[in-house]
mmCIF file of C-alpha atoms in Angstrom:
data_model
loop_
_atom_site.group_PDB
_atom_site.id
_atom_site.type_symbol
_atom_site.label_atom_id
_atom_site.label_comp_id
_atom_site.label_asym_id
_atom_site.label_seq_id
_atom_site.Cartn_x
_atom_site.Cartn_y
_atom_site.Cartn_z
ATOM 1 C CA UNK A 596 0.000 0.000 0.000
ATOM 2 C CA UNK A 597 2.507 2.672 0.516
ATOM 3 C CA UNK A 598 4.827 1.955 -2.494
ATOM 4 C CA UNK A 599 1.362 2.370 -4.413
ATOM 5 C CA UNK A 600 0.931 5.339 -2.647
ATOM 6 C CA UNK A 601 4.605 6.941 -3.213
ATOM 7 C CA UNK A 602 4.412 5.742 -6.761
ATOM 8 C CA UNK A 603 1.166 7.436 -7.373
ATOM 9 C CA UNK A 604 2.445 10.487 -5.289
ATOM 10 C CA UNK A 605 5.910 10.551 -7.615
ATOM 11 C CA UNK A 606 3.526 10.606 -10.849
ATOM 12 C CA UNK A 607 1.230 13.389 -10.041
ATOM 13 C CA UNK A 608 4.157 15.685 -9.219
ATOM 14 C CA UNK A 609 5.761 14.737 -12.827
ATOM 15 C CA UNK A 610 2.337 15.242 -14.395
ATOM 16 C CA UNK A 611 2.184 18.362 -12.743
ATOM 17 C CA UNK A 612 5.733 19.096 -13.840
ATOM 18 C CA UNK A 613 4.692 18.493 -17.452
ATOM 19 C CA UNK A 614 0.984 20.435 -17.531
ATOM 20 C CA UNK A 615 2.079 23.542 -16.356
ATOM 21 C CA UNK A 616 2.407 26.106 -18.863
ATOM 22 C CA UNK A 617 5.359 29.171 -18.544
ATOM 23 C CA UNK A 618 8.976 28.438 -17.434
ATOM 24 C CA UNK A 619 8.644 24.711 -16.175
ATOM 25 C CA UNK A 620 9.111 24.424 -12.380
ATOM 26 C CA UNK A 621 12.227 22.626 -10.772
ATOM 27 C CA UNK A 622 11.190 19.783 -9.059
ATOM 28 C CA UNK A 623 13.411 17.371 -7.154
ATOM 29 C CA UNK A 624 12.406 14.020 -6.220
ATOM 30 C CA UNK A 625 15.184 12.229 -3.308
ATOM 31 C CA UNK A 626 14.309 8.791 -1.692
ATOM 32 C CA UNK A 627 16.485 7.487 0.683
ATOM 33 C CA UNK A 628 16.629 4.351 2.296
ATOM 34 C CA UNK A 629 17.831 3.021 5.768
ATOM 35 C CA UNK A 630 20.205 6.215 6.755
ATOM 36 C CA UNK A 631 21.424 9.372 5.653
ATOM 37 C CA UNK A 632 22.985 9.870 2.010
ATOM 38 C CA UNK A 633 26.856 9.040 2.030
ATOM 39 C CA UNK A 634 28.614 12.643 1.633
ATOM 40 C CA UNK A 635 29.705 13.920 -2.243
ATOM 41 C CA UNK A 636 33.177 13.383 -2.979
ATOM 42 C CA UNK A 637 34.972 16.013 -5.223
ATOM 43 C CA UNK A 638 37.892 14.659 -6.885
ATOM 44 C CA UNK A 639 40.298 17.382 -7.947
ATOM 45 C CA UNK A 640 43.301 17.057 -10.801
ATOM 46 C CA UNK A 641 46.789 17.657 -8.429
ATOM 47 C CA UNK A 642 47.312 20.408 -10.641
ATOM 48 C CA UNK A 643 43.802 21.828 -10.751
ATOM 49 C CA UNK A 644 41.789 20.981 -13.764
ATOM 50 C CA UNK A 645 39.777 18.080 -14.748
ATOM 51 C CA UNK A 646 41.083 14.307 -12.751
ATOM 52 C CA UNK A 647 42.968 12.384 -14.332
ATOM 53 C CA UNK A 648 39.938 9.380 -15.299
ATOM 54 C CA UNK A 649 37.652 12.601 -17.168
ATOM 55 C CA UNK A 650 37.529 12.367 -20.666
ATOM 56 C CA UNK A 651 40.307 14.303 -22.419
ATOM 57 C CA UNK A 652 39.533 17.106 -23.628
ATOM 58 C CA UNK A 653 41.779 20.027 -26.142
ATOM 59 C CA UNK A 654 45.342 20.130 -25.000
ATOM 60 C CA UNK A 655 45.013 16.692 -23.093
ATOM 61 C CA UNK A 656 43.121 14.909 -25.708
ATOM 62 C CA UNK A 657 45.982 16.241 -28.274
ATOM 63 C CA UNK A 658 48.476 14.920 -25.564
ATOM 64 C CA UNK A 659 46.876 11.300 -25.201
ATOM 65 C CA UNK A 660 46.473 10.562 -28.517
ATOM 66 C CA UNK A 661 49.415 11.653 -30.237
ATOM 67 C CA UNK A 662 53.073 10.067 -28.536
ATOM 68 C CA UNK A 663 55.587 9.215 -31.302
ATOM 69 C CA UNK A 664 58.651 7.026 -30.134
ATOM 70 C CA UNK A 665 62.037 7.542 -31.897
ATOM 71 C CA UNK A 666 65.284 6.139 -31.977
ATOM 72 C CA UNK A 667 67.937 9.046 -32.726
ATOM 73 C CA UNK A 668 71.429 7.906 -33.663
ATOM 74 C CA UNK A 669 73.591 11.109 -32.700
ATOM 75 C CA UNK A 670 76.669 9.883 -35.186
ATOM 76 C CA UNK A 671 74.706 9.902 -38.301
ATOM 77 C CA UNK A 672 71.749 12.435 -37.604
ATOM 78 C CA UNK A 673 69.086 10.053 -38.181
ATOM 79 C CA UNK A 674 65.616 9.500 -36.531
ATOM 80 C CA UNK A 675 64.003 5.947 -36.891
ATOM 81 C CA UNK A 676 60.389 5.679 -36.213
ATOM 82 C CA UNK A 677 59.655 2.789 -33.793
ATOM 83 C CA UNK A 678 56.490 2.293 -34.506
ATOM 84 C CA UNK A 679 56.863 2.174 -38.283
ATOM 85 C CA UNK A 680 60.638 1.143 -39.173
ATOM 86 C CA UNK A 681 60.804 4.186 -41.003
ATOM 87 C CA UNK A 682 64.136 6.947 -41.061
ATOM 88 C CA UNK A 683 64.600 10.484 -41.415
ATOM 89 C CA UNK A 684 67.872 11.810 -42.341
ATOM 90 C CA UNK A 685 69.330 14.503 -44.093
ATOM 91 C CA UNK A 686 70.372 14.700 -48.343
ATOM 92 C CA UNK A 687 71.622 18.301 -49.341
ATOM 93 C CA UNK A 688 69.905 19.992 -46.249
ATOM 94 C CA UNK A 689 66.609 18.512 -47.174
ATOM 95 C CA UNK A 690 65.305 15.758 -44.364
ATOM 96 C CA UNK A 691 64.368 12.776 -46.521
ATOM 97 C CA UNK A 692 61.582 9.760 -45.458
ATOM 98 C CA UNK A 693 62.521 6.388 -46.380
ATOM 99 C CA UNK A 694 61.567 2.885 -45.381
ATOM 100 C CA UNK A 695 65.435 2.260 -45.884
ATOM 101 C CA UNK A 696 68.610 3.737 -45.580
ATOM 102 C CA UNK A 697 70.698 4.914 -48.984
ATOM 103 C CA UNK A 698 73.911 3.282 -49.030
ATOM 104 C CA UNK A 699 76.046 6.565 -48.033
ATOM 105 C CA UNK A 700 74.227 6.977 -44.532
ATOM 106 C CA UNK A 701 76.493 4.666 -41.909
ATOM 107 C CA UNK A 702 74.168 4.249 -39.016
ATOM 108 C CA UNK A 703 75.873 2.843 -35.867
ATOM 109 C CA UNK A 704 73.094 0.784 -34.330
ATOM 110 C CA UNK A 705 74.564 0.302 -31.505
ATOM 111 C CA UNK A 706 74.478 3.841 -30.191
ATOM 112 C CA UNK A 707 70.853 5.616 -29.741
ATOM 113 C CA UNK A 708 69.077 7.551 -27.864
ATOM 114 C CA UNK A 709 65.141 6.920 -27.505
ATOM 115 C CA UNK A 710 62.879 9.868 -27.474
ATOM 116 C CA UNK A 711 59.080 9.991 -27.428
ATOM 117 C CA UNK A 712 58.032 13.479 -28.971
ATOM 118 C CA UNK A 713 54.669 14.804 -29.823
ATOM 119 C CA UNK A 714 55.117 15.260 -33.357
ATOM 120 C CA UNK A 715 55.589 12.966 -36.401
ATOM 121 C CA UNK A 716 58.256 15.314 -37.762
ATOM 122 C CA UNK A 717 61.301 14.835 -35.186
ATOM 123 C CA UNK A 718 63.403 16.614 -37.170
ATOM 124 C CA UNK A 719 62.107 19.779 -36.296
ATOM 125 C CA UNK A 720 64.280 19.417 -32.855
ATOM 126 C CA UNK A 721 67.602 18.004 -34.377
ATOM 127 C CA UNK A 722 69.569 21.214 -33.610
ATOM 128 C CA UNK A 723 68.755 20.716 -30.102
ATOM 129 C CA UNK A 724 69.232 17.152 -30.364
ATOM 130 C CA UNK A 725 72.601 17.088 -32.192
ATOM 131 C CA UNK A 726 73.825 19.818 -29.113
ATOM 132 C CA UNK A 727 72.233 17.426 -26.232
ATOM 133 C CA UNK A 728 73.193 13.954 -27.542
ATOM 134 C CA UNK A 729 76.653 15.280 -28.965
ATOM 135 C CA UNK A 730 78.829 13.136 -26.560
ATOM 136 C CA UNK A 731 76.294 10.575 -25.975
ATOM 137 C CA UNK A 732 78.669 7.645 -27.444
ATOM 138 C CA UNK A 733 82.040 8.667 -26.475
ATOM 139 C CA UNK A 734 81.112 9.692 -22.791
ATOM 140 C CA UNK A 735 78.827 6.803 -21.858
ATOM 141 C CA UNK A 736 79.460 4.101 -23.859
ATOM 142 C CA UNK A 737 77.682 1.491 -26.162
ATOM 143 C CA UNK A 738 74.644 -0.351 -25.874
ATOM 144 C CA UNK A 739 70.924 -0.095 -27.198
ATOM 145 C CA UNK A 740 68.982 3.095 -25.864
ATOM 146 C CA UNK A 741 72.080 4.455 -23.331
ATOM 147 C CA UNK A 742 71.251 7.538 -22.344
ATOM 148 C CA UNK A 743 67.545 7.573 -22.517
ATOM 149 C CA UNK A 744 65.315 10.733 -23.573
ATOM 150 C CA UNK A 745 61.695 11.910 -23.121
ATOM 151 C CA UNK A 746 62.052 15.196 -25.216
ATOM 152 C CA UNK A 747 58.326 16.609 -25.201
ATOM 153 C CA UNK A 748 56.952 19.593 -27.005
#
């Protein structure tokens, strides 16, 4: 008898809701059983913003989607694409994209430095790169990915 009675209670007040004509009223409905409701929880970013499990949105959508992971081999100049096998290097001060290497490129393959960048053009950074990795193989050795980077945008 009373959940009849609540349920017919509930539907008059959204008929109500629904007939009235002007601006429709705000009506909230609560029901609450055995106790008072638990108490909100606001989850905040650490660095203000939206947390960490929100959807991305603009600059952090851009960021979560888009991570390229390179291999740059400081003795020859060239970037290889992890993902795809592919190289960048330079011909006559023009960066080339090939699946393969031309025969006058000697890559050392050995001696690289990883770096995940934001962009599928690396070479946009090798000035900084050929500065920052200059002594990577004489000062710390040989060995695949010594002297790991995380160069970012």
């Amino acid at each position: 008898m009373k959940k009849t009675l609540l349920l017919t209670g509930l539907g008059a007040l959204m008929l109500a809701g629904c007939a009235t004509d002007g601006p429709s009223p705000h009506v909230g409905v609560g029901v609450s059983i055995g106790g008072s409701a638990p108490p909100a929880v606001i989850a905040e970013s650490p660095r203000g913003g939206s947390p960490p499990w929100a959807p991305a949105h603009g600059r952090r959508a851009h960021e979560a989607q888009y991570r390229y992971y390179y291999h740059y081999y400081p003795a020859s100049g060239v970037y290889m694409n992890v993902s795809t096998g592919g190289y960048f290097y330079l011909s006559d001060s023009t960066w080339q994209v090939a699946m393969t290497l031309p025969s006058t490129v000697v890559l050392d393959t050995s001696n690289y430095v990883s770096l995940e960048l934001e962009t599928d053009r690396p070479y946009l950074y090798y000035d900084e790169h050929k500065i920052k990795y200059k002594e990577h193989g004489r000062s710390r050795g040989h060995g695949h990915g010594n002297g790991h980077g995380n160069d970012q945008d």
